[in-house]
Amino acid sequence: MRNIKLPEISEIPHDVFPKKVLQRQWLVDGKLKTWEGQVQEVYSPVQCKSEKKPFYLGSYPCLSGKESMEALGAASKAFDHGRGEWPLMSVEERTGFMSRFVIEMAAKRDEVVKILMWEIGKSLEDSKKEFDRTLEYIQDTIDTYKNLDRDNSRLKIEKGIIAQIRRAPLGIVLCMGPYNYPLNETFATLIPAMIMGNTVIFKPPKVGVLLFEPLLRLFRNIFPPGVVNTIYGEGQEVVTPLVKSGKLNSLAFIGSSKIADIIKLQHPKPHRMRSILGLEAKNVAIVMDDADLDASIPEIITGTLSYNGQRCTALKMIYVHKSIREEFLNRFSEAVDNLKVGMPWEDGVKITPLPEPGKTDYLTGLVQDARKHGAELVNDEHGAQVMNQIFTPAVLFPVNEKMKVYHEEQFGPVIPVAEFSSIEEPLQYIIDSKYGQQVSLFGTDSDKIVHLIGPLVNQLCRVNINSQCQRGPDTFPFTGRKDSAEGTLSVFDALRSFSIRSIVAAKDTEENKTVIRDIIRNNKSNFLSTDYIL
Ligand code: G3H
């Protein structure tokens, strides 16, 4: 049995306590309006020893469809069919607003990181990483957009036509992020959408809302009214009317394919709403007979269990060659059992309380179902133990197609392992899977690896060699096939995703040259311009 020690309130270090966030305000049309209606109480996944309930963090507004339509009205007014101040602004000006936001956001690090940690149970170290990665992402977005603009600051003359081609905004974008990276993955779509000149409405995930509160004033103070608006509450209440209105031009959603499909189909003309979706995955690790287990095991531990396995990129199925299966399972489950289980602020902690309601029951059910169908809990002594919202990692072997865990994205610390004799077995698993994101290959024989690269790059979107699956670095394209994604995200791709190329073109005549020359030389347009950002 694992000795999981819950803290007494008095034992929690003073400097990690968050301030209570009793949020009543929502941002619309450049104002923080006060909501007098119902609120959603927020509890941390952390529970202290002598307390009956988890730690209380605060509350946020449960808005109705009326407020959500008000946010849509504000975003529509600010975009004004492309005639608003924000979409017409020069790239240099818009990036200037964003640079100010980066500076002021950096000053909120401590406050946001603490709430993030308490709200979603992410370790303090990883919460800090999420904040810093987001700041870096915004800065990279600013730099990349300036470069894109520099590349487009010239005219083209082809086949008797003079033209200027630039990227223009789409219109109104709804951004919705996930609970596992509430700050980073919401901002990975919100920031590029804004910087390209769109106006946005953003709805934080159900869990991971309060951490945005310290940033609301910055959005209000820095950006023109209506450029960014927030909504909170039940999806059916606040999202459905927005989509049904037919006025959204783009949906940026990181979550489940089931919800994404429901949202998309609510649009009266779905082809008018460009979707950028990051969805589920069931990434496989294939451990070949010549794998270097000293190097592979720590990598597979990180791949399966970073943030308790709650990453879309986590390794969620392991295929290990029969000849090394026994050694692998012994060493792997020992390493799993050595991971530190505890509270998110503790040094070196790896396994922390899970924020989703009912998650430990779901994971317990997966383990029971697998055992019923013939799997063993390899780390029987320490695995699958529940203490409030903590679930200790469970290693299951051998898993087969009768078990739920073989098919479902567990999104938590349950690790299914199967053995193979022929490489066709894991390949067939990947072909039959509903998902198509990434794979990790562990082996040292380059001939074997090269044999797999071709088929796998045509099934998935990233093949990792002796490395865990991951999204980063954020300058690399991040996407998936089948039920795993629609569209591509990266610093550069996101700028493309939230914009469309528009052209100003004219026949190459003397009269047209005179008009174009006058516009350019006298800096009369932000679009038809050869001005170069220095
Ligand atoms: O949840 C899915 C995230 O996009 C994973 O990102 O690989 O950087 O942890 P990551």
Coordinates of C-alpha atoms and ligand atoms in Angstrom, one line a residue:
M1 CA 0.0 0.0 0.0
R2 CA 1.2 3.5 -0.8
N3 CA 1.4 5.9 2.0
I4 CA -0.4 8.9 0.7
K5 CA -0.2 11.8 3.1
L6 CA -2.8 14.5 2.9
P7 CA -1.7 17.8 4.4
E8 CA -3.3 19.6 7.3
I9 CA -4.1 23.2 6.4
S10 CA -1.5 24.4 8.9
E11 CA 1.2 22.4 7.0
I12 CA 0.7 24.1 3.7
P13 CA 3.5 26.6 3.1
H14 CA 2.3 30.1 3.4
D15 CA 3.6 31.3 0.1
V16 CA 1.7 28.8 -2.0
F17 CA -1.8 29.8 -0.7
P18 CA -3.9 31.4 -3.5
K19 CA -6.1 34.3 -2.8
K20 CA -9.9 33.5 -3.0
V21 CA -11.3 34.6 -6.3
L22 CA -15.0 35.6 -6.0
Q23 CA -15.5 36.5 -9.6
R24 CA -18.7 38.3 -10.5
Q25 CA -17.4 40.2 -13.5
W26 CA -17.2 39.4 -17.2
L27 CA -15.6 41.4 -19.9
V28 CA -17.8 42.7 -22.7
D29 CA -17.4 45.7 -25.0
G30 CA -14.4 47.0 -23.1
K31 CA -16.2 46.9 -19.7
L32 CA -16.1 44.6 -16.7
K33 CA -19.8 44.1 -16.1
T34 CA -21.1 42.8 -12.8
W35 CA -23.2 39.7 -12.9
E36 CA -25.9 39.4 -10.2
G37 CA -27.1 35.9 -11.1
Q38 CA -26.1 32.4 -10.2
V39 CA -22.4 31.6 -9.7
Q40 CA -20.4 28.3 -10.0
E41 CA -18.5 27.5 -6.8
V42 CA -15.0 26.3 -7.5
Y43 CA -13.2 23.7 -5.3
S44 CA -9.6 22.6 -5.7
P45 CA -8.9 18.9 -6.3
V46 CA -6.7 19.2 -3.2
Q47 CA -8.3 18.2 0.0
C48 CA -6.8 18.7 3.5
K49 CA -6.7 16.0 6.1
S50 CA -9.2 17.2 8.6
E51 CA -11.5 18.8 6.1
K52 CA -14.8 17.3 4.9
K53 CA -14.6 19.0 1.5
P54 CA -11.9 19.9 -1.0
F55 CA -10.2 23.3 -0.6
Y56 CA -12.6 26.2 -1.6
L57 CA -11.1 28.5 -4.2
G58 CA -13.9 30.9 -5.1
S59 CA -16.6 31.2 -7.8
Y60 CA -17.3 32.5 -11.3
P61 CA -20.5 33.7 -13.1
C62 CA -22.9 31.3 -14.8
L63 CA -24.0 33.6 -17.5
S64 CA -27.1 33.1 -19.6
G65 CA -27.6 33.1 -23.4
K66 CA -28.5 36.8 -23.1
E67 CA -25.0 37.8 -21.9
S68 CA -23.4 35.5 -24.5
M69 CA -25.3 37.3 -27.3
E70 CA -24.2 40.6 -25.8
A71 CA -20.6 39.4 -26.1
L72 CA -21.4 38.5 -29.7
G73 CA -22.8 42.0 -30.3
A74 CA -19.7 43.6 -28.9
A75 CA -17.4 41.5 -31.0
S76 CA -19.5 42.2 -34.1
K77 CA -19.5 45.9 -33.4
A78 CA -15.7 45.9 -33.0
F79 CA -15.2 44.0 -36.2
D80 CA -17.9 46.0 -38.0
H81 CA -17.8 43.9 -41.1
G82 CA -14.0 44.6 -41.4
R83 CA -14.5 48.3 -41.0
G84 CA -13.6 48.4 -37.2
E85 CA -10.6 50.1 -35.8
W86 CA -9.0 46.8 -34.9
P87 CA -9.2 44.9 -38.2
L88 CA -8.2 48.1 -40.1
M89 CA -5.2 48.8 -37.9
S90 CA -1.6 48.4 -39.2
V91 CA 0.3 45.3 -38.2
E92 CA 2.8 47.5 -36.3
E93 CA 0.0 49.0 -34.2
R94 CA -1.7 45.8 -33.4
T95 CA 1.6 44.1 -32.4
G96 CA 2.3 47.1 -30.2
F97 CA -0.9 46.4 -28.2
M98 CA 0.1 42.8 -27.9
S99 CA 3.7 43.7 -26.7
R100 CA 2.2 45.8 -24.0
F101 CA 0.0 42.9 -23.0
V102 CA 3.0 40.6 -22.7
I103 CA 4.8 43.0 -20.4
E104 CA 1.8 43.4 -18.1
M105 CA 0.9 39.7 -18.2
A106 CA 4.4 38.8 -17.0
A107 CA 3.8 40.8 -13.8
K108 CA 0.8 38.6 -13.0
R109 CA 2.9 35.4 -13.1
D110 CA 2.8 34.6 -9.4
E111 CA -0.9 35.2 -9.0
V112 CA -1.9 33.2 -12.1
V113 CA 0.5 30.3 -11.4
K114 CA -0.9 29.8 -7.9
I115 CA -4.5 29.7 -9.0
L116 CA -3.6 27.4 -11.9
M117 CA -1.9 25.0 -9.6
W118 CA -4.8 24.9 -7.1
E119 CA -7.5 24.8 -9.7
I120 CA -6.3 22.0 -11.8
G121 CA -3.8 20.2 -9.5
K122 CA -0.9 20.7 -11.8
S123 CA 2.5 20.7 -10.0
L124 CA 3.9 24.1 -9.2
E125 CA 6.9 23.4 -11.5
D126 CA 4.6 22.5 -14.4
S127 CA 2.3 25.4 -13.7
K128 CA 5.2 27.8 -13.9
K129 CA 6.3 26.1 -17.1
E130 CA 2.8 26.6 -18.6
F131 CA 2.8 30.3 -17.8
D132 CA 6.3 30.9 -19.2
R133 CA 5.6 28.8 -22.3
T134 CA 2.5 31.0 -22.9
L135 CA 4.4 34.2 -22.6
E136 CA 7.1 32.9 -25.0
Y137 CA 4.3 31.8 -27.4
I138 CA 2.9 35.3 -27.4
Q139 CA 6.3 36.9 -28.0
D140 CA 7.0 34.4 -30.8
T141 CA 3.6 35.2 -32.4
I142 CA 4.4 38.9 -32.4
D143 CA 7.8 38.3 -34.0
T144 CA 6.5 35.8 -36.6
Y145 CA 3.6 38.1 -37.6
K146 CA 6.0 41.0 -38.1
N147 CA 8.1 38.7 -40.4
L148 CA 5.1 37.6 -42.3
D149 CA 4.2 41.2 -42.8
R150 CA 7.7 42.0 -44.0
D151 CA 7.5 39.2 -46.5
N152 CA 4.2 40.7 -47.8
S153 CA 5.4 44.3 -48.0
R154 CA 5.9 44.2 -51.7
L155 CA 3.9 44.3 -54.9
K156 CA 3.9 41.4 -57.4
I157 CA 3.5 42.0 -61.1
E158 CA 2.5 38.9 -63.1
K159 CA 0.9 38.4 -66.4
G160 CA -0.1 42.1 -66.7
I161 CA -1.5 42.4 -63.2
I162 CA -0.1 44.4 -60.3
A163 CA -1.1 42.9 -57.0
Q164 CA -0.5 43.0 -53.3
I165 CA -1.3 39.9 -51.3
R166 CA -1.7 39.9 -47.6
R167 CA -3.5 38.0 -44.9
A168 CA -6.8 39.5 -43.7
P169 CA -8.8 38.6 -40.6
L170 CA -11.8 36.1 -40.8
G171 CA -14.2 38.0 -38.5
I172 CA -15.5 36.8 -35.1
V173 CA -13.7 33.9 -33.5
L174 CA -14.9 31.8 -30.6
C175 CA -12.0 30.4 -28.6
M176 CA -12.4 27.5 -26.1
G177 CA -9.5 25.8 -24.4
P178 CA -9.1 22.6 -22.4
Y179 CA -8.7 22.1 -18.6
N180 CA -5.3 20.4 -18.8
Y181 CA -3.6 23.5 -20.4
P182 CA -6.2 26.1 -19.6
L183 CA -3.9 29.1 -20.1
N184 CA -1.6 27.9 -22.7
E185 CA -4.0 26.2 -25.1
T186 CA -6.6 28.9 -24.8
F187 CA -4.0 31.6 -25.6
A188 CA -2.5 29.5 -28.4
T189 CA -5.6 30.3 -30.4
L190 CA -6.8 33.5 -28.8
I191 CA -3.6 35.4 -29.3
P192 CA -3.1 34.6 -33.0
A193 CA -6.8 35.2 -33.6
M194 CA -6.6 38.6 -32.1
I195 CA -3.3 39.7 -33.5
M196 CA -4.5 38.9 -37.1
G197 CA -7.3 41.5 -36.6
N198 CA -10.2 39.2 -35.6
T199 CA -12.4 40.0 -32.6
V200 CA -12.9 37.2 -30.2
I201 CA -15.1 35.7 -27.6
F202 CA -13.4 33.3 -25.2
K203 CA -14.9 30.8 -23.0
P204 CA -12.6 29.1 -20.5
P205 CA -13.1 25.4 -19.8
K206 CA -15.4 24.2 -17.0
V207 CA -12.4 23.6 -14.8
G208 CA -9.6 26.2 -15.0
V209 CA -11.5 29.4 -15.0
L210 CA -10.4 31.5 -12.1
L211 CA -6.8 31.7 -13.3
F212 CA -8.0 34.1 -16.0
E213 CA -9.5 36.6 -13.5
P214 CA -6.2 38.5 -12.9
L215 CA -5.9 39.0 -16.7
L216 CA -9.3 40.4 -17.3
R217 CA -8.3 44.0 -16.3
L218 CA -5.3 43.8 -18.7
F219 CA -7.5 42.9 -21.6
R220 CA -9.9 45.7 -20.7
N221 CA -7.2 48.3 -20.2
I222 CA -5.1 47.4 -23.2
F223 CA -7.3 46.5 -26.1
P224 CA -10.0 48.5 -27.9
P225 CA -13.6 47.7 -26.7
G226 CA -15.1 44.5 -28.0
V227 CA -11.8 43.1 -29.4
V228 CA -11.8 40.5 -26.6
N229 CA -14.9 39.4 -24.7
T230 CA -15.5 36.6 -22.2
I231 CA -18.3 34.2 -21.4
Y232 CA -18.8 31.6 -18.7
G233 CA -21.3 28.9 -18.0
E234 CA -22.9 25.9 -19.5
G235 CA -22.1 25.3 -23.2
Q236 CA -25.7 24.7 -24.1
E237 CA -26.7 27.9 -22.5
V238 CA -23.9 30.2 -23.7
V239 CA -22.3 28.6 -26.7
T240 CA -25.3 27.2 -28.6
P241 CA -27.0 30.6 -29.3
L242 CA -23.6 32.0 -30.5
V243 CA -23.2 29.3 -33.0
K244 CA -26.8 29.2 -34.1
S245 CA -26.7 32.9 -34.8
G246 CA -24.5 32.0 -37.8
K247 CA -22.3 35.0 -37.0
L248 CA -19.2 33.1 -35.9
N249 CA -16.6 33.0 -38.6
S250 CA -14.2 30.7 -36.8
L251 CA -14.3 28.1 -34.0
A252 CA -11.1 27.4 -32.1
F253 CA -11.8 24.4 -29.8
I254 CA -9.4 22.1 -27.9
G255 CA -11.4 19.3 -26.3
S256 CA -13.4 16.2 -27.4
S257 CA -14.5 15.4 -30.9
K258 CA -18.0 14.6 -29.6
I259 CA -18.5 18.2 -28.4
A260 CA -16.7 19.7 -31.4
D261 CA -19.1 17.9 -33.7
I262 CA -22.2 19.0 -31.7
I263 CA -21.0 22.7 -31.9
K264 CA -20.1 22.6 -35.6
L265 CA -23.4 21.2 -36.6
Q266 CA -25.3 23.9 -34.8
H267 CA -24.0 26.5 -37.3
P268 CA -26.7 27.2 -39.9
K269 CA -24.0 27.2 -42.6
P270 CA -21.1 25.1 -41.2
H271 CA -18.9 25.9 -44.2
R272 CA -18.8 29.5 -43.1
M273 CA -17.2 28.7 -39.7
R274 CA -13.6 27.7 -40.1
S275 CA -12.7 25.2 -37.4
I276 CA -9.4 24.7 -35.7
L277 CA -9.7 21.7 -33.5
G278 CA -7.3 19.9 -31.2
L279 CA -9.0 16.7 -30.1
E280 CA -8.4 13.3 -28.5
A281 CA -5.6 10.9 -29.2
K282 CA -4.4 7.4 -28.1
N283 CA -0.7 7.7 -28.9
V284 CA 1.2 4.4 -28.9
A285 CA 4.7 3.6 -27.7
I286 CA 6.3 0.7 -29.6
V287 CA 9.2 -0.8 -27.7
M288 CA 11.2 -3.0 -30.0
D289 CA 13.4 -5.9 -29.0
D290 CA 16.6 -3.9 -29.4
A291 CA 15.4 -0.9 -27.4
D292 CA 17.8 0.6 -24.9
L293 CA 15.6 0.2 -21.8
D294 CA 17.9 2.5 -19.6
A295 CA 17.0 5.4 -21.9
S296 CA 13.5 4.3 -22.9
I297 CA 11.9 3.7 -19.5
P298 CA 12.4 7.3 -18.2
E299 CA 11.1 8.6 -21.5
I300 CA 8.0 6.4 -21.4
I301 CA 7.4 7.4 -17.8
T302 CA 7.3 11.1 -18.8
G303 CA 5.3 10.3 -21.9
T304 CA 2.6 8.3 -19.9
L305 CA 2.5 10.2 -16.7
S306 CA 3.5 13.9 -17.0
Y307 CA 0.6 15.8 -15.4
N308 CA -0.9 12.4 -14.4
G309 CA -1.3 11.4 -18.1
Q310 CA -3.7 14.3 -18.7
R311 CA -2.3 15.4 -22.0
C312 CA -3.7 14.8 -25.4
T313 CA -0.2 13.9 -26.5
A314 CA 0.4 11.4 -23.6
L315 CA 1.4 7.8 -24.4
K316 CA -1.8 5.9 -23.8
M317 CA -1.0 2.4 -25.1
I318 CA 2.3 0.6 -24.9
Y319 CA 3.3 -2.3 -27.2
V320 CA 6.4 -4.1 -26.1
H321 CA 8.3 -6.9 -27.9
K322 CA 7.6 -10.3 -26.4
S323 CA 11.4 -11.0 -25.9
I324 CA 11.9 -8.1 -23.6
R325 CA 8.4 -7.8 -22.1
E326 CA 9.2 -9.3 -18.7
E327 CA 12.3 -7.2 -18.1
F328 CA 10.4 -4.1 -19.4
L329 CA 7.4 -4.7 -17.1
N330 CA 9.5 -5.3 -14.0
R331 CA 11.7 -2.2 -14.5
F332 CA 8.9 0.0 -15.8
S333 CA 6.4 -0.8 -12.9
E334 CA 9.2 -0.3 -10.4
A335 CA 9.9 3.2 -11.8
V336 CA 6.2 4.0 -11.8
D337 CA 5.9 3.0 -8.2
N338 CA 8.9 5.3 -7.3
L339 CA 7.2 8.4 -8.6
K340 CA 6.5 10.9 -5.8
V341 CA 2.7 11.1 -5.1
G342 CA 1.6 14.2 -3.3
M343 CA 0.4 17.8 -3.3
P344 CA 1.1 20.0 -6.3
W345 CA 3.4 22.4 -4.4
E346 CA 5.8 19.6 -3.1
D347 CA 9.2 19.5 -4.6
G348 CA 9.7 16.7 -7.1
V349 CA 6.0 15.6 -7.0
K350 CA 4.8 13.8 -10.1
I351 CA 1.4 12.4 -9.3
T352 CA -1.2 14.9 -8.0
P353 CA -5.0 15.1 -7.4
L354 CA -7.1 14.9 -10.5
P355 CA -9.5 17.9 -11.1
E356 CA -12.3 16.3 -13.1
P357 CA -15.3 15.2 -11.0
G358 CA -15.8 11.5 -11.1
K359 CA -12.4 10.8 -12.7
T360 CA -11.1 8.4 -10.0
D361 CA -14.3 6.3 -10.4
Y362 CA -13.8 6.2 -14.1
L363 CA -10.2 5.1 -13.8
T364 CA -11.1 2.5 -11.2
G365 CA -13.8 1.2 -13.6
L366 CA -11.2 0.9 -16.4
V367 CA -8.9 -1.1 -14.2
Q368 CA -11.7 -3.4 -13.0
D369 CA -12.9 -3.9 -16.6
A370 CA -9.4 -4.8 -17.8
R371 CA -9.0 -7.3 -14.9
K372 CA -12.3 -8.8 -15.7
H373 CA -11.1 -9.5 -19.2
G374 CA -7.8 -11.0 -18.2
A375 CA -5.3 -8.2 -17.5
E376 CA -3.2 -8.2 -14.4
L377 CA -2.5 -5.1 -12.3
V378 CA 1.3 -5.4 -12.6
N379 CA 2.0 -3.0 -9.8
D380 CA -0.6 -4.6 -7.6
E381 CA 0.8 -3.4 -4.3
H382 CA 0.9 0.3 -5.2
G383 CA -1.2 0.9 -8.3
A384 CA -4.9 2.0 -8.7
Q385 CA -5.2 3.3 -5.1
V386 CA -7.6 6.1 -4.5
M387 CA -7.3 8.8 -1.9
N388 CA -9.8 11.6 -2.4
Q389 CA -8.9 12.8 -5.9
I390 CA -5.5 11.1 -6.1
F391 CA -5.3 7.9 -8.2
T392 CA -1.9 6.1 -8.1
P393 CA -0.7 5.0 -11.5
A394 CA -1.8 1.5 -12.6
V395 CA 0.1 -0.7 -15.0
L396 CA -2.1 -3.2 -16.8
F397 CA -0.9 -6.3 -18.8
P398 CA -1.8 -8.0 -21.1
V399 CA -4.5 -5.7 -22.5
N400 CA -6.7 -6.9 -25.4
E401 CA -9.5 -5.6 -27.6
K402 CA -12.3 -6.7 -25.2
M403 CA -11.2 -4.1 -22.7
K404 CA -12.3 -0.5 -22.6
V405 CA -8.8 0.8 -21.9
Y406 CA -7.7 -0.7 -25.2
H407 CA -9.9 1.7 -27.1
E408 CA -10.8 4.7 -24.9
E409 CA -8.6 7.7 -24.3
Q410 CA -8.0 7.2 -20.5
F411 CA -6.6 10.8 -20.0
G412 CA -5.2 9.7 -16.6
P413 CA -2.7 7.5 -14.9
V414 CA -3.7 4.1 -16.2
I415 CA -1.1 2.5 -18.5
P416 CA -2.2 -0.4 -20.7
V417 CA 0.6 -2.7 -22.0
A418 CA 0.3 -5.3 -24.7
E419 CA 3.1 -7.6 -26.1
F420 CA 3.8 -8.2 -29.8
S421 CA 5.8 -10.8 -31.8
S422 CA 5.2 -9.2 -35.2
I423 CA 5.5 -5.5 -35.8
E424 CA 2.2 -5.8 -37.8
E425 CA 0.3 -6.1 -34.5
P426 CA 1.0 -2.5 -33.2
L427 CA 0.8 -1.2 -36.8
Q428 CA -2.7 -2.7 -37.1
Y429 CA -3.7 -1.2 -33.8
I430 CA -2.8 2.2 -35.1
I431 CA -4.6 1.6 -38.4
D432 CA -7.8 0.5 -36.6
S433 CA -7.6 3.4 -34.1
K434 CA -10.1 6.2 -34.2
Y435 CA -7.2 8.6 -33.6
G436 CA -4.3 9.7 -35.6
Q437 CA -1.9 12.0 -33.7
Q438 CA 1.6 10.6 -32.9
V439 CA 3.6 7.5 -32.1
S440 CA 6.9 6.9 -30.2
L441 CA 9.3 4.2 -31.5
F442 CA 11.9 2.9 -29.1
G443 CA 14.7 0.9 -30.7
T444 CA 18.3 1.2 -31.8
D445 CA 18.3 -0.6 -35.2
S446 CA 18.0 2.0 -37.8
D447 CA 16.9 -0.6 -40.4
K448 CA 13.9 -1.5 -38.3
I449 CA 13.1 2.1 -37.6
V450 CA 13.3 3.2 -41.2
H451 CA 10.9 0.4 -42.2
L452 CA 8.3 1.9 -39.9
I453 CA 8.8 5.6 -40.7
G454 CA 7.1 5.5 -44.1
P455 CA 3.9 3.7 -43.1
L456 CA 3.6 5.7 -39.8
V457 CA 4.0 9.2 -41.2
N458 CA 1.2 8.4 -43.6
Q459 CA -1.1 7.3 -40.7
L460 CA -0.1 9.9 -38.1
C461 CA 1.3 13.4 -37.9
R462 CA 4.5 12.9 -35.9
V463 CA 6.8 9.9 -35.4
N464 CA 9.1 10.3 -32.4
I465 CA 12.2 8.2 -32.2
N466 CA 13.3 7.2 -28.7
S467 CA 11.4 10.2 -27.5
Q468 CA 8.0 10.7 -25.9
C469 CA 5.1 12.2 -27.9
Q470 CA 4.7 16.0 -27.5
R471 CA 3.4 19.2 -29.0
G472 CA 6.5 21.3 -28.6
P473 CA 8.5 23.1 -29.6
D474 CA 5.5 25.4 -30.5
T475 CA 7.1 26.4 -33.7
F476 CA 6.6 22.9 -35.0
P477 CA 3.2 22.0 -36.7
F478 CA 0.9 20.3 -34.3
T479 CA -2.0 18.4 -35.8
G480 CA -3.6 15.0 -36.2
R481 CA -5.7 12.8 -38.5
K482 CA -9.1 11.1 -38.0
D483 CA -10.7 12.1 -34.7
S484 CA -7.6 13.8 -33.4
A485 CA -7.6 17.3 -35.0
E486 CA -8.8 19.6 -37.7
G487 CA -6.4 22.3 -38.9
T488 CA -2.8 22.8 -37.7
L489 CA -1.4 24.8 -34.9
S490 CA 2.0 26.2 -34.4
V491 CA 3.2 29.8 -33.9
F492 CA 3.2 30.3 -37.7
D493 CA 0.3 28.0 -38.7
A494 CA -2.1 29.6 -36.2
L495 CA -1.5 33.0 -37.9
R496 CA -2.5 31.3 -41.1
S497 CA -5.5 29.5 -39.6
F498 CA -7.1 32.7 -38.3
S499 CA -6.7 34.7 -41.5
I500 CA -7.4 34.4 -45.2
R501 CA -5.4 35.8 -48.1
S502 CA -6.9 38.8 -49.7
I503 CA -5.6 40.6 -52.8
V504 CA -5.6 44.1 -54.2
A505 CA -5.1 43.8 -57.9
A506 CA -5.1 46.1 -60.9
K507 CA -4.3 45.8 -64.6
D508 CA -0.8 47.2 -65.3
T509 CA -1.8 50.5 -67.0
E510 CA -0.3 53.9 -66.5
E511 CA -3.5 55.2 -64.8
N512 CA -3.5 52.4 -62.3
K513 CA 0.2 52.8 -61.6
T514 CA -0.5 56.5 -60.8
V515 CA -3.2 55.6 -58.4
I516 CA -1.2 52.8 -56.7
R517 CA 1.9 55.0 -56.5
D518 CA -0.1 57.8 -54.8
I519 CA -1.6 55.4 -52.2
I520 CA 1.8 53.8 -51.4
R521 CA 4.0 57.0 -51.5
N522 CA 1.6 58.9 -49.3
N523 CA 1.0 56.0 -46.9
K524 CA -2.7 56.1 -47.5
S525 CA -3.4 52.4 -46.8
N526 CA -2.4 49.7 -44.3
F527 CA -3.1 47.0 -46.8
L528 CA -1.8 48.4 -50.1
S529 CA 1.5 49.4 -48.7
T530 CA 5.2 48.6 -49.0
D531 CA 6.0 49.9 -45.6
Y532 CA 8.5 47.6 -43.9
I533 CA 8.4 47.1 -40.1
L534 CA 11.9 47.7 -38.7
Ligands
G3H1 O1 -3.2 18.1 -24.2 C1 -2.5 18.2 -25.2 C2 -1.4 19.2 -25.3 O2 -1.4 19.9 -26.5 C3 -0.1 18.5 -25.1 O3 0.9 19.4 -25.2 O4 2.8 17.8 -25.6 O5 3.2 20.1 -24.9 O6 2.2 18.5 -23.3 P1 2.4 18.9 -24.7

